[in-house]
Amino acid sequence: EKAGYKHFMAKEIAEQPIVLADAIKHYCRGGKINLPEELDFATLDRLTLVACGTASYACMTAKYWFESLAGLNCEVDIASEFRYREPPLPQNSFAIFVSQSGETADTLAALRYARDKVAKIVSVVNVATSSIARESDIALPILAGVEVGVASTKAFTCQLAVLLLLALEAGRQRGRIDDAALAEHLKALASLPGLMNQTLTREPTIAATAAAIAEAQDVLFLGRGAMFPLALEGALKLKEISYIHAEGYASGELKHGPIALIDKAVPVIVLAPRDALFDKTVSNMQEVMARHGKVVLITDAKGADEASYGTWKTLTLPELPALLAPILYALPAQLLAYHAAVAKGTDVDQPRNLAKSVTVE
Ligand code: M6R
């Protein structure tokens, strides 16, 4: 069942180029995005995205996309807070619930809270027969295939792809993306599985870095813009399977507290493609290096050229449009966590105290 891999997680990481290509193919036909017609974003006032854990980080990433591509006001919340807060929800809005299992108790309760308050309940799910899918007006499958490892990997990248397609379609309907621009975006998205394959060939280098990280007690992940939610995701992945304490921060928050943690024993993983925010992130990274933090810079060739001096390690990924970076950069984050766990000898697929599907609150 593990198809020759040592763990389901390794298999599921490796499957990402294939399942992502399937998901993209399912939703894109003839240069158009193929979504149910009732998904009309044109005059919508607001979008509310709700989920738990890794799925909530997919939602946080999507907020950047919905705002920048579609100019759509977008709120994101974790389900366990949302459900008890009695948040007001405008009638002219959609609520989107993201869940791999489709059975997460808090996410389902949040969905039931939103029912009758919003125009449409939409879910982005992996298990198409799940409670969350059944109770939605529109259930969009992510087509990742069965995910066994407790640490979510391929479901995350497929959630991101489906949410990005939703944001692109919202942008088109709201007159912010014309046909030519949409075609460009879709072409770039279609090239992503290939870039993922290239990234996976870097696994031996990533494993060597992970083995060094496995010695640490605390690890920080930093990112700016849409790489910030990925910093949170990288930290979650590392802590849940390797039991190393890890935190994700927005790079700009460094000075507001976490920089106090930095010393020569603390690896700091900096997720920084050479995008418009790169220089800002690099200046935060230099503050870390000035305090002898061990920086692992994950960037592209241009970024490495400009900023690898003084880092502990630099991992170079293929260049790609900034919009797609959160999806591609998820892979080294997952591989770092996986190989750190393997180096520590923990139970990768069934980490202590965790369940694949959290059906009690
Ligand atoms: O099945 P769901 O997507 O609703 O699950 C949500 C979280 O429980 C899940 O993402 C959890 O955080 C994973 N173990 C993360 O790897």
Coordinates of C-alpha atoms and ligand atoms in Angstrom, one line a residue:
E1 CA 0.0 0.0 0.0
K2 CA 2.9 2.3 0.6
A3 CA 4.1 1.5 -2.9
G4 CA 7.7 1.0 -1.8
Y5 CA 7.8 4.1 0.4
K6 CA 8.8 3.8 4.0
H7 CA 5.8 5.9 5.2
F8 CA 2.5 7.0 3.8
M9 CA 3.6 10.5 4.3
A10 CA 6.6 10.0 2.0
K11 CA 4.3 8.5 -0.6
E12 CA 1.8 11.3 -0.3
I13 CA 4.4 14.0 -0.6
A14 CA 5.7 12.3 -3.7
E15 CA 2.2 12.0 -5.2
Q16 CA 1.7 15.7 -5.3
P17 CA 2.7 16.4 -8.9
I18 CA 0.2 13.8 -10.1
V19 CA -2.8 14.6 -7.9
L20 CA -2.3 18.3 -8.4
A21 CA -2.2 17.8 -12.2
D22 CA -5.5 15.8 -11.9
A23 CA -7.1 18.5 -9.8
I24 CA -6.1 21.2 -12.2
K25 CA -7.3 19.2 -15.2
H26 CA -10.7 18.6 -13.5
Y27 CA -11.3 22.4 -12.9
C28 CA -9.7 23.8 -16.1
R29 CA -11.0 23.1 -19.6
G30 CA -10.5 24.9 -22.8
G31 CA -8.7 27.8 -21.2
K32 CA -11.6 28.3 -18.8
I33 CA -12.2 27.6 -15.2
N34 CA -14.9 25.0 -14.8
L35 CA -16.9 25.6 -11.7
P36 CA -20.6 25.3 -10.9
E37 CA -22.6 28.2 -12.3
E38 CA -24.2 29.2 -9.0
L39 CA -20.8 30.3 -7.8
D40 CA -21.4 33.9 -8.7
F41 CA -18.8 36.2 -7.1
A42 CA -19.6 39.2 -9.2
T43 CA -21.5 41.3 -6.7
L44 CA -20.6 39.5 -3.5
D45 CA -19.8 41.6 -0.5
R46 CA -17.7 39.2 1.4
L47 CA -16.2 35.7 1.7
T48 CA -15.7 33.9 5.0
L49 CA -13.3 31.0 5.0
V50 CA -13.3 28.6 8.0
A51 CA -11.2 25.5 8.8
C52 CA -8.9 23.8 11.3
G53 CA -5.2 23.1 11.3
T54 CA -3.5 22.8 8.0
A55 CA -6.8 23.5 6.1
S56 CA -7.0 26.8 8.0
Y57 CA -3.5 27.7 6.7
A58 CA -4.8 27.0 3.1
C59 CA -7.6 29.4 3.9
M60 CA -5.2 32.1 5.2
T61 CA -3.2 31.8 2.0
A62 CA -6.4 32.1 -0.1
K63 CA -7.2 35.4 1.6
Y64 CA -4.2 36.9 -0.1
W65 CA -5.4 35.6 -3.4
F66 CA -9.1 36.6 -3.1
E67 CA -8.0 40.1 -2.0
S68 CA -5.4 40.7 -4.6
L69 CA -6.9 38.9 -7.6
A70 CA -10.6 39.6 -7.0
G71 CA -10.7 42.6 -4.7
L72 CA -13.0 40.6 -2.5
N73 CA -13.3 41.2 1.2
C74 CA -12.2 38.0 2.8
E75 CA -12.4 36.9 6.5
V76 CA -10.6 33.8 7.7
D77 CA -11.2 32.0 11.0
I78 CA -10.4 28.8 12.7
A79 CA -13.6 26.8 13.2
S80 CA -13.3 26.3 17.0
E81 CA -13.3 30.1 17.5
F82 CA -15.8 31.0 14.8
R83 CA -18.5 28.6 15.9
Y84 CA -18.8 30.1 19.4
R85 CA -18.3 33.8 18.6
E86 CA -21.6 34.4 16.9
P87 CA -19.9 36.3 14.1
P88 CA -22.2 38.4 12.0
L89 CA -22.4 37.2 8.4
P90 CA -23.7 39.3 5.6
Q91 CA -26.5 37.7 3.6
N92 CA -24.7 38.7 0.4
S93 CA -21.7 36.5 1.1
F94 CA -20.4 32.9 0.7
A95 CA -19.0 30.9 3.5
I96 CA -16.3 28.4 2.4
F97 CA -15.4 25.4 4.7
V98 CA -12.2 23.6 3.9
S99 CA -11.6 20.1 5.2
Q100 CA -9.6 17.1 4.1
S101 CA -11.7 14.6 6.0
G102 CA -15.0 16.5 5.8
E103 CA -15.7 15.2 9.3
T104 CA -13.9 17.7 11.5
A105 CA -16.4 18.4 14.3
D106 CA -15.6 22.1 14.7
T107 CA -15.7 22.8 11.0
L108 CA -19.0 21.0 10.7
A109 CA -20.5 23.0 13.6
A110 CA -19.2 26.2 12.0
L111 CA -20.9 25.3 8.7
R112 CA -24.2 24.6 10.6
Y113 CA -23.9 28.0 12.2
A114 CA -23.5 29.8 8.9
R115 CA -26.4 27.9 7.2
D116 CA -29.3 30.3 6.6
K117 CA -27.1 33.3 7.3
V118 CA -25.2 33.4 4.0
A119 CA -26.2 33.1 0.3
K120 CA -24.2 29.9 -0.2
I121 CA -22.4 27.3 1.8
V122 CA -19.4 26.0 -0.2
S123 CA -17.0 23.3 0.9
V124 CA -13.6 22.3 -0.4
V125 CA -13.2 18.7 0.7
N126 CA -11.2 15.6 -0.1
V127 CA -13.7 13.0 1.0
A128 CA -16.6 13.7 -1.3
T129 CA -19.1 11.6 0.7
S130 CA -18.3 13.3 4.0
S131 CA -20.7 15.2 6.3
I132 CA -19.3 18.6 5.4
A133 CA -19.7 17.8 1.7
R134 CA -23.2 16.6 2.2
E135 CA -24.3 19.6 4.2
S136 CA -23.0 22.2 1.7
D137 CA -24.8 23.8 -1.2
I138 CA -21.8 23.3 -3.3
A139 CA -19.0 20.8 -2.5
L140 CA -15.8 21.1 -4.5
P141 CA -13.6 18.0 -4.4
I142 CA -9.8 18.6 -4.2
L143 CA -9.2 15.1 -5.8
A144 CA -6.0 14.4 -3.7
G145 CA -6.9 10.7 -3.3
V146 CA -6.9 8.9 0.0
E147 CA -4.6 10.6 2.5
V148 CA -3.5 8.2 5.3
G149 CA -0.6 10.1 7.0
V150 CA -1.9 12.1 10.0
A151 CA 0.3 15.0 8.7
S152 CA -1.7 16.5 5.8
T153 CA 0.5 17.0 2.7
K154 CA -1.1 16.4 -0.6
A155 CA -4.5 17.6 0.6
F156 CA -2.9 20.9 1.5
T157 CA -1.5 21.6 -1.9
C158 CA -4.7 20.4 -3.6
Q159 CA -6.7 22.7 -1.3
L160 CA -4.5 25.6 -2.3
A161 CA -4.9 24.8 -6.0
V162 CA -8.7 24.7 -5.8
L163 CA -8.8 27.9 -3.7
L164 CA -6.5 29.6 -6.2
L165 CA -8.8 28.6 -9.0
L166 CA -11.8 30.0 -7.1
A167 CA -9.9 33.3 -6.6
L168 CA -9.0 33.5 -10.3
E169 CA -12.6 32.8 -11.3
A170 CA -13.8 35.4 -8.8
G171 CA -11.3 37.9 -10.3
R172 CA -12.6 37.2 -13.8
Q173 CA -16.2 37.6 -12.8
R174 CA -15.5 40.8 -11.0
G175 CA -13.8 42.3 -14.1
R176 CA -10.2 42.3 -12.6
I177 CA -8.8 39.5 -14.8
D178 CA -9.3 39.5 -18.5
D179 CA -9.2 36.4 -20.8
A180 CA -5.5 37.0 -21.7
A181 CA -4.5 37.3 -18.1
L182 CA -6.5 34.3 -17.1
A183 CA -4.9 32.2 -19.8
E184 CA -1.4 33.3 -18.5
H185 CA -2.4 32.3 -14.9
L186 CA -3.7 28.9 -16.1
K187 CA -0.6 28.3 -18.1
A188 CA 1.6 28.9 -15.1
L189 CA -0.6 26.7 -12.9
A190 CA -0.3 23.9 -15.5
S191 CA 3.5 24.1 -15.2
L192 CA 3.3 23.6 -11.5
P193 CA 3.4 19.8 -11.4
G194 CA 6.6 19.8 -13.4
L195 CA 8.1 22.3 -11.0
M196 CA 7.1 20.1 -8.1
N197 CA 8.9 17.2 -9.7
Q198 CA 12.0 19.3 -10.1
T199 CA 11.7 20.3 -6.4
L200 CA 11.3 16.7 -5.3
T201 CA 14.7 15.9 -6.9
R202 CA 16.2 18.2 -4.2
E203 CA 15.1 15.7 -1.5
P204 CA 18.6 14.4 -0.6
T205 CA 19.7 18.0 0.1
I206 CA 16.6 18.8 2.1
A207 CA 17.0 15.5 4.1
A208 CA 20.6 16.5 5.0
T209 CA 19.4 19.9 6.3
A210 CA 16.5 18.2 8.2
A211 CA 18.9 15.9 9.9
A212 CA 20.8 18.9 11.2
I213 CA 17.5 20.6 12.2
A214 CA 16.5 17.4 14.1
E215 CA 19.2 18.4 16.8
A216 CA 17.4 21.6 17.6
Q217 CA 15.0 22.2 20.4
D218 CA 13.2 25.2 18.8
V219 CA 12.8 26.2 15.2
L220 CA 11.3 29.3 13.8
F221 CA 9.7 29.7 10.3
L222 CA 9.4 33.1 8.8
G223 CA 7.5 34.3 5.7
R224 CA 5.9 37.5 4.4
G225 CA 2.8 38.0 2.4
A226 CA 1.3 34.7 1.2
M227 CA 4.4 32.9 2.6
F228 CA 3.4 33.8 6.1
P229 CA 0.6 31.1 6.3
L230 CA 3.1 28.7 4.9
A231 CA 5.5 29.6 7.8
L232 CA 2.7 28.6 10.1
E233 CA 2.1 25.4 8.2
G234 CA 5.8 24.5 8.1
A235 CA 6.0 24.9 11.9
L236 CA 2.8 22.8 12.4
K237 CA 4.2 20.0 10.2
L238 CA 7.5 20.0 12.1
K239 CA 6.0 19.9 15.5
E240 CA 3.3 17.4 14.9
I241 CA 5.6 14.6 13.6
S242 CA 9.1 15.4 15.0
Y243 CA 7.9 16.9 18.3
I244 CA 10.4 19.7 17.9
H245 CA 9.0 23.0 19.2
A246 CA 8.4 25.2 16.2
E247 CA 6.7 28.5 15.5
G248 CA 5.7 30.3 12.4
Y249 CA 5.8 34.1 12.3
A250 CA 5.2 36.8 9.8
S251 CA 8.8 38.2 9.1
G252 CA 7.7 41.7 10.1
E253 CA 6.7 40.5 13.5
L254 CA 10.2 39.3 14.3
K255 CA 11.2 42.5 16.1
H256 CA 8.0 42.5 18.1
G257 CA 9.0 39.5 20.2
P258 CA 10.4 36.3 18.7
I259 CA 13.8 37.8 18.0
A260 CA 14.4 37.4 21.7
L261 CA 14.5 33.6 21.1
I262 CA 17.4 33.8 18.6
D263 CA 20.7 32.3 19.4
K264 CA 23.2 30.0 17.7
A265 CA 21.1 26.9 18.6
V266 CA 17.9 28.1 16.8
P267 CA 17.4 27.3 13.2
V268 CA 15.3 29.8 11.4
I269 CA 13.7 28.7 8.1
V270 CA 13.1 31.6 5.9
L271 CA 10.6 31.1 3.1
A272 CA 11.4 33.8 0.5
P273 CA 11.0 33.5 -3.2
R274 CA 12.5 36.5 -5.1
D275 CA 9.2 38.5 -5.1
A276 CA 8.2 42.0 -4.4
L277 CA 8.6 41.5 -0.6
F278 CA 12.0 39.7 -0.8
D279 CA 14.1 42.6 0.3
K280 CA 12.0 43.1 3.4
T281 CA 12.3 39.5 4.4
V282 CA 16.0 39.5 3.7
S283 CA 16.5 42.4 6.1
N284 CA 14.6 40.4 8.8
M285 CA 16.8 37.4 8.0
Q286 CA 19.9 39.6 8.4
E287 CA 18.7 40.6 11.9
V288 CA 18.5 36.9 12.7
M289 CA 22.1 36.3 11.4
A290 CA 23.4 39.2 13.3
R291 CA 22.2 37.3 16.5
H292 CA 23.9 34.1 15.3
G293 CA 20.7 32.4 14.3
K294 CA 21.1 29.5 11.9
V295 CA 19.3 30.6 8.8
V296 CA 18.0 28.1 6.2
L297 CA 17.0 30.2 3.3
I298 CA 14.5 28.7 0.9
T299 CA 14.4 30.7 -2.3
D300 CA 15.0 30.6 -6.0
A301 CA 18.3 31.1 -8.0
K302 CA 18.0 34.9 -8.1
G303 CA 17.2 35.0 -4.4
A304 CA 20.1 32.7 -3.6
D305 CA 22.5 34.9 -5.7
E306 CA 21.4 38.0 -3.8
A307 CA 21.1 36.8 -0.3
S308 CA 22.7 33.4 0.5
Y309 CA 25.8 35.0 1.9
G310 CA 26.0 34.3 5.7
T311 CA 23.2 31.7 5.7
W312 CA 23.6 28.3 7.3
K313 CA 22.1 26.6 4.4
T314 CA 20.3 27.8 1.2
L315 CA 17.9 25.6 -0.7
T316 CA 17.2 26.7 -4.2
L317 CA 13.9 26.0 -5.8
P318 CA 12.7 26.6 -9.4
E319 CA 11.6 30.2 -10.3
L320 CA 7.8 30.6 -10.7
P321 CA 5.2 33.4 -10.5
A322 CA 4.8 34.7 -7.0
L323 CA 1.2 33.7 -6.9
L324 CA 2.1 30.0 -7.1
A325 CA 5.0 30.1 -4.6
P326 CA 3.0 29.0 -1.5
I327 CA 2.1 25.8 -3.3
L328 CA 5.6 24.9 -4.5
Y329 CA 7.3 26.0 -1.3
A330 CA 5.0 23.7 0.7
L331 CA 7.1 20.8 -0.6
P332 CA 10.4 21.6 1.1
A333 CA 8.5 22.5 4.3
Q334 CA 6.9 19.0 4.3
L335 CA 10.2 17.3 3.4
L336 CA 12.0 19.1 6.2
A337 CA 9.4 17.9 8.7
Y338 CA 9.4 14.4 7.3
H339 CA 13.2 13.9 7.4
A340 CA 13.5 15.6 10.8
A341 CA 11.0 13.0 12.1
V342 CA 12.8 10.2 10.3
A343 CA 16.1 11.3 11.8
K344 CA 14.5 11.4 15.3
G345 CA 12.9 8.0 14.8
T346 CA 9.3 9.1 15.6
D347 CA 6.2 7.5 14.3
V348 CA 5.8 9.6 11.2
D349 CA 2.4 8.4 10.0
Q350 CA 0.8 8.0 13.5
P351 CA 2.3 10.7 15.7
R352 CA 1.5 10.5 19.4
N353 CA -1.7 12.1 20.7
L354 CA -3.0 12.9 17.2
A355 CA -5.9 11.5 15.1
K356 CA -6.3 11.8 11.3
S357 CA -9.8 13.0 11.7
V358 CA -10.8 15.1 14.7
T359 CA -14.5 14.3 15.1
V360 CA -14.8 15.5 18.7
E361 CA -14.2 19.1 19.7
Ligands
M6R1 O1 -9.8 16.9 7.9 P1 -9.5 18.3 8.1 O2 -8.8 19.0 7.0 O3 -10.7 19.1 8.6 O4 -8.5 18.4 9.4 C1 -8.1 19.6 9.9 C2 -6.9 19.4 10.8 O5 -7.2 18.5 11.9 C3 -5.7 18.9 10.1 O6 -5.3 19.7 9.0 C4 -4.5 18.7 11.0 O7 -4.1 20.0 11.4 C5 -3.4 17.9 10.4 N1 -2.9 16.9 11.2 C6 -2.2 18.8 9.9 O8 -1.2 18.0 9.4

